[in-house]
Amino acid sequence: IAAGDRARLIERMAPLHESETGDVIEALTADERVALVTLLGDEFDFLALTEVDDSVRIELMESLPNADIARGVADLDSDDAVYILEDLDQDDRDEILSQMPAFERISLKRSLDFPEDSAGRRMQTDFIAIPPFWTVGQTIDYLRTNDDLPDDFYQLYVIDPGYNLLGTIPLDRILRAQRATRVQDIMNTQVRQIEATLDQEEAARIFERYDQIEVAVVDESQRLVGVLTIDDIVDVITEEANEDIHRLGGVGDEDISKTVPGVVRSRATWLLVNLGTATLASLVIGLFDATIEQMVALAVLMPIVASMGGVAGTQTMTVTVRAISQRELDKNNAKRLISRELLVGLTNGAIFAVLLGLITAFRFSNPALGVVIGAAMVVNMIVAGGCGILIPMGLDKLKIDPAVASSTFVMTLTDVVGFFAFLTLAGWWFGLF
Amino acid sequence: IAAGDRARLIERMAPLHESETGDVIEALTADERVALVTLLGDEFDFLALTEVDDSVRIELMESLPNADIARGVADLDSDDAVYILEDLDQDDRDEILSQMPAFERISLKRSLDFPEDSAGRRMQTDFIAIPPFWTVGQTIDYLRTNDDLPDDFYQLYVIDPGYNLLGTIPLDRILRAQRATRVQDIMNTQVRQIEATLDQEEAARIFERYDQIEVAVVDESQRLVGVLTIDDIVDVITEEANEDIHRLGGVGDEDISKTVPGVVRSRATWLLVNLGTATLASLVIGLFDATIEQMVALAVLMPIVASMGGVAGTQTMTVTVRAISQRELDKNNAKRLISRELLVGLTNGAIFAVLLGLITAFRFSNPALGVVIGAAMVVNMIVAGGCGILIPMGLDKLKIDPAVASSTFVMTLTDVVGFFAFLTLAGWWFGLF
């Protein structure tokens, strides 16, 4: 690149798959990226931009002339073009769109008008629609002679004049049928279709549940407007899993290309919330400062009770949050699961109460202290099990994503209950109030 | 079911998709499940068993006569049959296989001989292979006249007489080509193929990266033995994401159908480990009991420092673990990311040190205590950032899944360092040793 040797660069980049080109782009500095794209010119496949981290793509797009972007994006499938354009600001987007051919512009505009993360944004607007009275032979001839077909397709859509979907035909069925067969006699009439405004996560669930490769997308008046293909859905599934994991870990939208200021900002929110809740737990301990003064062993032991509750609560919460996001937890099994978690809390509480009780009794040569910490442990583990399932379920009812907020609530509650139960029981048993 | 009214049951169940039948099975009790399958007899679609939780399936399979299972499984695609059979014990499996038709038996045996969670286990052994010298017309005629084709297929495989893969042809390309074209002239020759012994997670990554719908699976001598289709891969991706999330949350292989004893067992391991590490942290506090006795405020405040470190460490660890499992973290960016995390730790440490320091100084009317807790906070946040990235990377190097073990190590270290830094600094500043 540095040498500006265009011919050699093209030769080296041409055989790469777009995801490999994406890797190359990510490995470069910001300036080199712009140089690479400019140098390759028409030879640069904008598809590679769908394979890089969001922040890299946005930065690169802002440095490129809008005219180049318009030309590059016009060559892409509509779903990939939307993916690249949707993160730009309104002004840039409009300018790029205005420089594109009319047909592409209209179909992209329509996709971009659907809400973010909806099926309409992810769909491909190129698809093959045929009337029901065609024969298999006519269909094959149409496919053979028409040059303006989508790049890849796996099924055909049978529609009426009003663009309402009548049925679908997988390609293998066309290939197996005799030429004289009418398509309406071999089409699937039990068709699954998705509203364009449906959230992409819900759309992904339909693909997973019904093992689909391609699903029709319809607008509010049930007219066929596009198709969703499974390769886009695979990305959605991975993205959503990433999101769940990041949210459970208390980090927002973050990818590894983000720089320090961005990361600091994305993580500060939860640290601030945690500062608040930790201070709350500390206030609870503060209520017992006279008790602790009389028996320092309590200060030494209290974090164990809190920490065991935290782990148990996190375990229950993790399973619950995932079950909610996979739509596995519903009214039918909620009661059973709540009592299961309470019972698990009681059982593990009892097991570890005995263990910790014994350790403590020996360590401080104080059997009574062992009994007290054991009892506090049982209480905290049951609370942990209860909170671990009830908090995510409650947040879900309030339409708050349980992955985002559950962790803090659960940890705070198990800390507060752990400290409070242990210090109260000890103060009462040893008469330290 | 209770009434044993077979005709009505068949009528009600027949229109259901297999995943809906699966839901029905899950909602029933164990006895009702057996009754349902027995009553439906030949009308029961064993495919529904691929849609229920593992524990439900295994229990149900053990209650059904092996002869019925053999008959039901013989009708399935090979990948679904393997999925159902692989969790049974060797004896039952052999008995079922021995009661199946020879052709199915051999292909299932071959799949089952591949290691668990490998591409060979997930592949479909039915596929369409054609010689390179056939024309498109010959191929279409072959597809039209042959009744024994797989249920769904998306591409054809072009092979030589030794079953080596020469190329692939997506069905749409067959449909677009003229009848006289030779398949060797339109096939993809840059073919991605997967070794049957490859882990399913690696296979999934190839699908994601290269947006494939179907990929050829070859044995060790490069002979084509099956194909992997994306609908199986979607399940693998979801499964692996579940596994990552559960492991990060400290729960093993768990699904919501598990009963109390199973759950207690699967969670006890990490609770036990945590008991050990929490005791370690408590021993560290124990070193300072004389210091705490002189200044109880330290006991009240120390959990805040530890908890902030825990949150910061978990944040870094979450991002790192996910980046490792997505193969996004490699030698090229490791150094940059480590220094990024240390800097983020320093920055957030400084911000929250000031905040917590001010709160503390006012709460205890003791500015010096504010300075001490602030300093301890900065130290712990930097340690948290460092551990959060280095521990998962280290575990990955040692070939230990970082999702499983990172959390405990990170939490222990941030607890220990949090308590130690705060108590040491305070003891030294206030001369309490």
PDB file of N, CA and C in Angstrom, chain B residues 254-305:
ATOM      1  N   GLU B 254     -26.764 -27.643  32.065  1.00  0.00           N
ATOM      2  CA  GLU B 254     -28.012 -27.647  32.804  1.00  0.00           C
ATOM      3  C   GLU B 254     -29.124 -27.224  31.875  1.00  0.00           C
ATOM      4  N   ASP B 255     -30.265 -27.924  31.926  1.00  0.00           N
ATOM      5  CA  ASP B 255     -31.394 -27.351  31.226  1.00  0.00           C
ATOM      6  C   ASP B 255     -32.561 -27.286  32.187  1.00  0.00           C
ATOM      7  N   ILE B 256     -33.596 -26.554  31.794  1.00  0.00           N
ATOM      8  CA  ILE B 256     -34.627 -26.262  32.777  1.00  0.00           C
ATOM      9  C   ILE B 256     -35.468 -27.478  33.130  1.00  0.00           C
ATOM     10  N   SER B 257     -35.269 -28.615  32.423  1.00  0.00           N
ATOM     11  CA  SER B 257     -36.058 -29.792  32.774  1.00  0.00           C
ATOM     12  C   SER B 257     -35.372 -30.607  33.877  1.00  0.00           C
ATOM     13  N   LYS B 258     -34.148 -30.235  34.241  1.00  0.00           N
ATOM     14  CA  LYS B 258     -33.413 -30.992  35.264  1.00  0.00           C
ATOM     15  C   LYS B 258     -34.113 -30.886  36.623  1.00  0.00           C
ATOM     16  N   THR B 259     -34.015 -31.947  37.411  1.00  0.00           N
ATOM     17  CA  THR B 259     -34.666 -31.925  38.725  1.00  0.00           C
ATOM     18  C   THR B 259     -33.664 -31.521  39.810  1.00  0.00           C
ATOM     19  N   VAL B 260     -34.201 -31.303  41.030  1.00  0.00           N
ATOM     20  CA  VAL B 260     -33.385 -30.741  42.111  1.00  0.00           C
ATOM     21  C   VAL B 260     -32.048 -31.461  42.337  1.00  0.00           C
ATOM     22  N   PRO B 261     -32.018 -32.796  42.495  1.00  0.00           N
ATOM     23  CA  PRO B 261     -30.723 -33.418  42.792  1.00  0.00           C
ATOM     24  C   PRO B 261     -29.684 -33.139  41.703  1.00  0.00           C
ATOM     25  N   GLY B 262     -30.105 -33.185  40.436  1.00  0.00           N
ATOM     26  CA  GLY B 262     -29.183 -32.923  39.341  1.00  0.00           C
ATOM     27  C   GLY B 262     -28.645 -31.500  39.401  1.00  0.00           C
ATOM     28  N   VAL B 263     -29.528 -30.554  39.667  1.00  0.00           N
ATOM     29  CA  VAL B 263     -29.115 -29.154  39.721  1.00  0.00           C
ATOM     30  C   VAL B 263     -28.167 -28.924  40.892  1.00  0.00           C
ATOM     31  N   VAL B 264     -28.512 -29.513  42.047  1.00  0.00           N
ATOM     32  CA  VAL B 264     -27.642 -29.354  43.218  1.00  0.00           C
ATOM     33  C   VAL B 264     -26.245 -29.829  42.873  1.00  0.00           C
ATOM     34  N   ARG B 265     -26.159 -30.985  42.217  1.00  0.00           N
ATOM     35  CA  ARG B 265     -24.855 -31.531  41.881  1.00  0.00           C
ATOM     36  C   ARG B 265     -24.119 -30.615  40.901  1.00  0.00           C
ATOM     37  N   SER B 266     -24.840 -30.153  39.841  1.00  0.00           N
ATOM     38  CA  SER B 266     -24.147 -29.388  38.804  1.00  0.00           C
ATOM     39  C   SER B 266     -23.642 -28.050  39.344  1.00  0.00           C
ATOM     40  N   ARG B 267     -24.272 -27.538  40.414  1.00  0.00           N
ATOM     41  CA  ARG B 267     -23.828 -26.225  40.904  1.00  0.00           C
ATOM     42  C   ARG B 267     -22.861 -26.325  42.065  1.00  0.00           C
ATOM     43  N   ALA B 268     -22.840 -27.495  42.738  1.00  0.00           N
ATOM     44  CA  ALA B 268     -22.057 -27.600  43.976  1.00  0.00           C
ATOM     45  C   ALA B 268     -20.564 -27.392  43.733  1.00  0.00           C
ATOM     46  N   THR B 269     -20.072 -27.861  42.563  1.00  0.00           N
ATOM     47  CA  THR B 269     -18.638 -27.742  42.297  1.00  0.00           C
ATOM     48  C   THR B 269     -18.153 -26.316  42.465  1.00  0.00           C
ATOM     49  N   TRP B 270     -18.849 -25.382  41.781  1.00  0.00           N
ATOM     50  CA  TRP B 270     -18.359 -24.009  41.819  1.00  0.00           C
ATOM     51  C   TRP B 270     -18.599 -23.347  43.162  1.00  0.00           C
ATOM     52  N   LEU B 271     -19.646 -23.791  43.851  1.00  0.00           N
ATOM     53  CA  LEU B 271     -19.849 -23.267  45.204  1.00  0.00           C
ATOM     54  C   LEU B 271     -18.697 -23.730  46.097  1.00  0.00           C
ATOM     55  N   LEU B 272     -18.267 -24.976  45.908  1.00  0.00           N
ATOM     56  CA  LEU B 272     -17.165 -25.508  46.711  1.00  0.00           C
ATOM     57  C   LEU B 272     -15.882 -24.729  46.425  1.00  0.00           C
ATOM     58  N   VAL B 273     -15.606 -24.521  45.137  1.00  0.00           N
ATOM     59  CA  VAL B 273     -14.421 -23.742  44.769  1.00  0.00           C
ATOM     60  C   VAL B 273     -14.515 -22.354  45.400  1.00  0.00           C
ATOM     61  N   ASN B 274     -15.700 -21.762  45.329  1.00  0.00           N
ATOM     62  CA  ASN B 274     -15.869 -20.423  45.878  1.00  0.00           C
ATOM     63  C   ASN B 274     -15.703 -20.410  47.396  1.00  0.00           C
ATOM     64  N   LEU B 275     -16.120 -21.495  48.050  1.00  0.00           N
ATOM     65  CA  LEU B 275     -15.923 -21.565  49.497  1.00  0.00           C
ATOM     66  C   LEU B 275     -14.431 -21.493  49.803  1.00  0.00           C
ATOM     67  N   GLY B 276     -13.647 -22.205  48.997  1.00  0.00           N
ATOM     68  CA  GLY B 276     -12.199 -22.175  49.181  1.00  0.00           C
ATOM     69  C   GLY B 276     -11.628 -20.782  48.979  1.00  0.00           C
ATOM     70  N   THR B 277     -12.019 -20.138  47.881  1.00  0.00           N
ATOM     71  CA  THR B 277     -11.410 -18.848  47.578  1.00  0.00           C
ATOM     72  C   THR B 277     -11.915 -17.769  48.535  1.00  0.00           C
ATOM     73  N   ALA B 278     -13.190 -17.868  48.949  1.00  0.00           N
ATOM     74  CA  ALA B 278     -13.716 -16.884  49.897  1.00  0.00           C
ATOM     75  C   ALA B 278     -13.002 -17.039  51.240  1.00  0.00           C
ATOM     76  N   THR B 279     -12.701 -18.276  51.604  1.00  0.00           N
ATOM     77  CA  THR B 279     -11.971 -18.507  52.843  1.00  0.00           C
ATOM     78  C   THR B 279     -10.573 -17.889  52.756  1.00  0.00           C
ATOM     79  N   LEU B 280      -9.967 -18.013  51.576  1.00  0.00           N
ATOM     80  CA  LEU B 280      -8.661 -17.393  51.351  1.00  0.00           C
ATOM     81  C   LEU B 280      -8.742 -15.886  51.586  1.00  0.00           C
ATOM     82  N   ALA B 281      -9.755 -15.249  50.983  1.00  0.00           N
ATOM     83  CA  ALA B 281      -9.924 -13.809  51.168  1.00  0.00           C
ATOM     84  C   ALA B 281     -10.130 -13.487  52.647  1.00  0.00           C
ATOM     85  N   SER B 282     -10.883 -14.361  53.321  1.00  0.00           N
ATOM     86  CA  SER B 282     -11.145 -14.144  54.746  1.00  0.00           C
ATOM     87  C   SER B 282      -9.864 -14.265  55.565  1.00  0.00           C
ATOM     88  N   LEU B 283      -8.975 -15.177  55.154  1.00  0.00           N
ATOM     89  CA  LEU B 283      -7.690 -15.296  55.847  1.00  0.00           C
ATOM     90  C   LEU B 283      -6.885 -14.003  55.712  1.00  0.00           C
ATOM     91  N   VAL B 284      -6.960 -13.410  54.532  1.00  0.00           N
ATOM     92  CA  VAL B 284      -6.253 -12.142  54.320  1.00  0.00           C
ATOM     93  C   VAL B 284      -6.781 -11.084  55.293  1.00  0.00           C
ATOM     94  N   ILE B 285      -8.124 -11.017  55.416  1.00  0.00           N
ATOM     95  CA  ILE B 285      -8.690 -10.053  56.365  1.00  0.00           C
ATOM     96  C   ILE B 285      -8.220 -10.375  57.779  1.00  0.00           C
ATOM     97  N   GLY B 286      -8.176 -11.685  58.087  1.00  0.00           N
ATOM     98  CA  GLY B 286      -7.768 -12.130  59.423  1.00  0.00           C
ATOM     99  C   GLY B 286      -6.398 -11.588  59.823  1.00  0.00           C
ATOM    100  N   LEU B 287      -5.518 -11.389  58.830  1.00  0.00           N
ATOM    101  CA  LEU B 287      -4.184 -10.847  59.117  1.00  0.00           C
ATOM    102  C   LEU B 287      -4.273  -9.465  59.757  1.00  0.00           C
ATOM    103  N   PHE B 288      -5.395  -8.798  59.490  1.00  0.00           N
ATOM    104  CA  PHE B 288      -5.523  -7.404  59.919  1.00  0.00           C
ATOM    105  C   PHE B 288      -6.506  -7.239  61.080  1.00  0.00           C
ATOM    106  N   ASP B 289      -6.774  -8.325  61.811  1.00  0.00           N
ATOM    107  CA  ASP B 289      -7.837  -8.183  62.813  1.00  0.00           C
ATOM    108  C   ASP B 289      -7.523  -7.124  63.860  1.00  0.00           C
ATOM    109  N   ALA B 290      -6.234  -6.981  64.217  1.00  0.00           N
ATOM    110  CA  ALA B 290      -5.875  -5.959  65.205  1.00  0.00           C
ATOM    111  C   ALA B 290      -6.143  -4.558  64.654  1.00  0.00           C
ATOM    112  N   THR B 291      -5.826  -4.392  63.357  1.00  0.00           N
ATOM    113  CA  THR B 291      -6.071  -3.096  62.710  1.00  0.00           C
ATOM    114  C   THR B 291      -7.559  -2.761  62.724  1.00  0.00           C
ATOM    115  N   ILE B 292      -8.381  -3.756  62.341  1.00  0.00           N
ATOM    116  CA  ILE B 292      -9.833  -3.524  62.279  1.00  0.00           C
ATOM    117  C   ILE B 292     -10.384  -3.210  63.664  1.00  0.00           C
ATOM    118  N   GLU B 293      -9.852  -3.907  64.685  1.00  0.00           N
ATOM    119  CA  GLU B 293     -10.341  -3.698  66.045  1.00  0.00           C
ATOM    120  C   GLU B 293     -10.178  -2.225  66.454  1.00  0.00           C
ATOM    121  N   GLN B 294      -9.068  -1.621  65.962  1.00  0.00           N
ATOM    122  CA  GLN B 294      -8.818  -0.226  66.324  1.00  0.00           C
ATOM    123  C   GLN B 294      -9.657   0.745  65.503  1.00  0.00           C
ATOM    124  N   MET B 295     -10.146   0.289  64.382  1.00  0.00           N
ATOM    125  CA  MET B 295     -10.870   1.208  63.498  1.00  0.00           C
ATOM    126  C   MET B 295     -11.935   0.418  62.738  1.00  0.00           C
ATOM    127  N   VAL B 296     -13.115   0.304  63.317  1.00  0.00           N
ATOM    128  CA  VAL B 296     -14.164  -0.545  62.744  1.00  0.00           C
ATOM    129  C   VAL B 296     -14.628  -0.040  61.380  1.00  0.00           C
ATOM    130  N   ALA B 297     -14.468   1.263  61.142  1.00  0.00           N
ATOM    131  CA  ALA B 297     -14.870   1.810  59.836  1.00  0.00           C
ATOM    132  C   ALA B 297     -14.237   1.031  58.688  1.00  0.00           C
ATOM    133  N   LEU B 298     -13.046   0.481  58.912  1.00  0.00           N
ATOM    134  CA  LEU B 298     -12.391  -0.295  57.855  1.00  0.00           C
ATOM    135  C   LEU B 298     -13.236  -1.511  57.466  1.00  0.00           C
ATOM    136  N   ALA B 299     -13.778  -2.191  58.454  1.00  0.00           N
ATOM    137  CA  ALA B 299     -14.619  -3.362  58.160  1.00  0.00           C
ATOM    138  C   ALA B 299     -15.877  -2.945  57.415  1.00  0.00           C
ATOM    139  N   VAL B 300     -16.369  -1.767  57.747  1.00  0.00           N
ATOM    140  CA  VAL B 300     -17.583  -1.274  57.095  1.00  0.00           C
ATOM    141  C   VAL B 300     -17.312  -0.941  55.629  1.00  0.00           C
ATOM    142  N   LEU B 301     -16.090  -0.433  55.359  1.00  0.00           N
ATOM    143  CA  LEU B 301     -15.791   0.052  54.002  1.00  0.00           C
ATOM    144  C   LEU B 301     -15.168  -0.989  53.075  1.00  0.00           C
ATOM    145  N   MET B 302     -14.461  -1.964  53.654  1.00  0.00           N
ATOM    146  CA  MET B 302     -13.658  -2.834  52.785  1.00  0.00           C
ATOM    147  C   MET B 302     -14.467  -3.586  51.711  1.00  0.00           C
ATOM    148  N   PRO B 303     -15.724  -3.972  51.976  1.00  0.00           N
ATOM    149  CA  PRO B 303     -16.435  -4.672  50.886  1.00  0.00           C
ATOM    150  C   PRO B 303     -16.657  -3.797  49.652  1.00  0.00           C
ATOM    151  N   ILE B 304     -16.700  -2.468  49.820  1.00  0.00           N
ATOM    152  CA  ILE B 304     -16.918  -1.606  48.651  1.00  0.00           C
ATOM    153  C   ILE B 304     -15.748  -1.727  47.673  1.00  0.00           C
ATOM    154  N   VAL B 305     -14.523  -1.657  48.215  1.00  0.00           N
ATOM    155  CA  VAL B 305     -13.340  -1.757  47.350  1.00  0.00           C
ATOM    156  C   VAL B 305     -13.327  -3.101  46.624  1.00  0.00           C
TER     157      VAL B 305
END
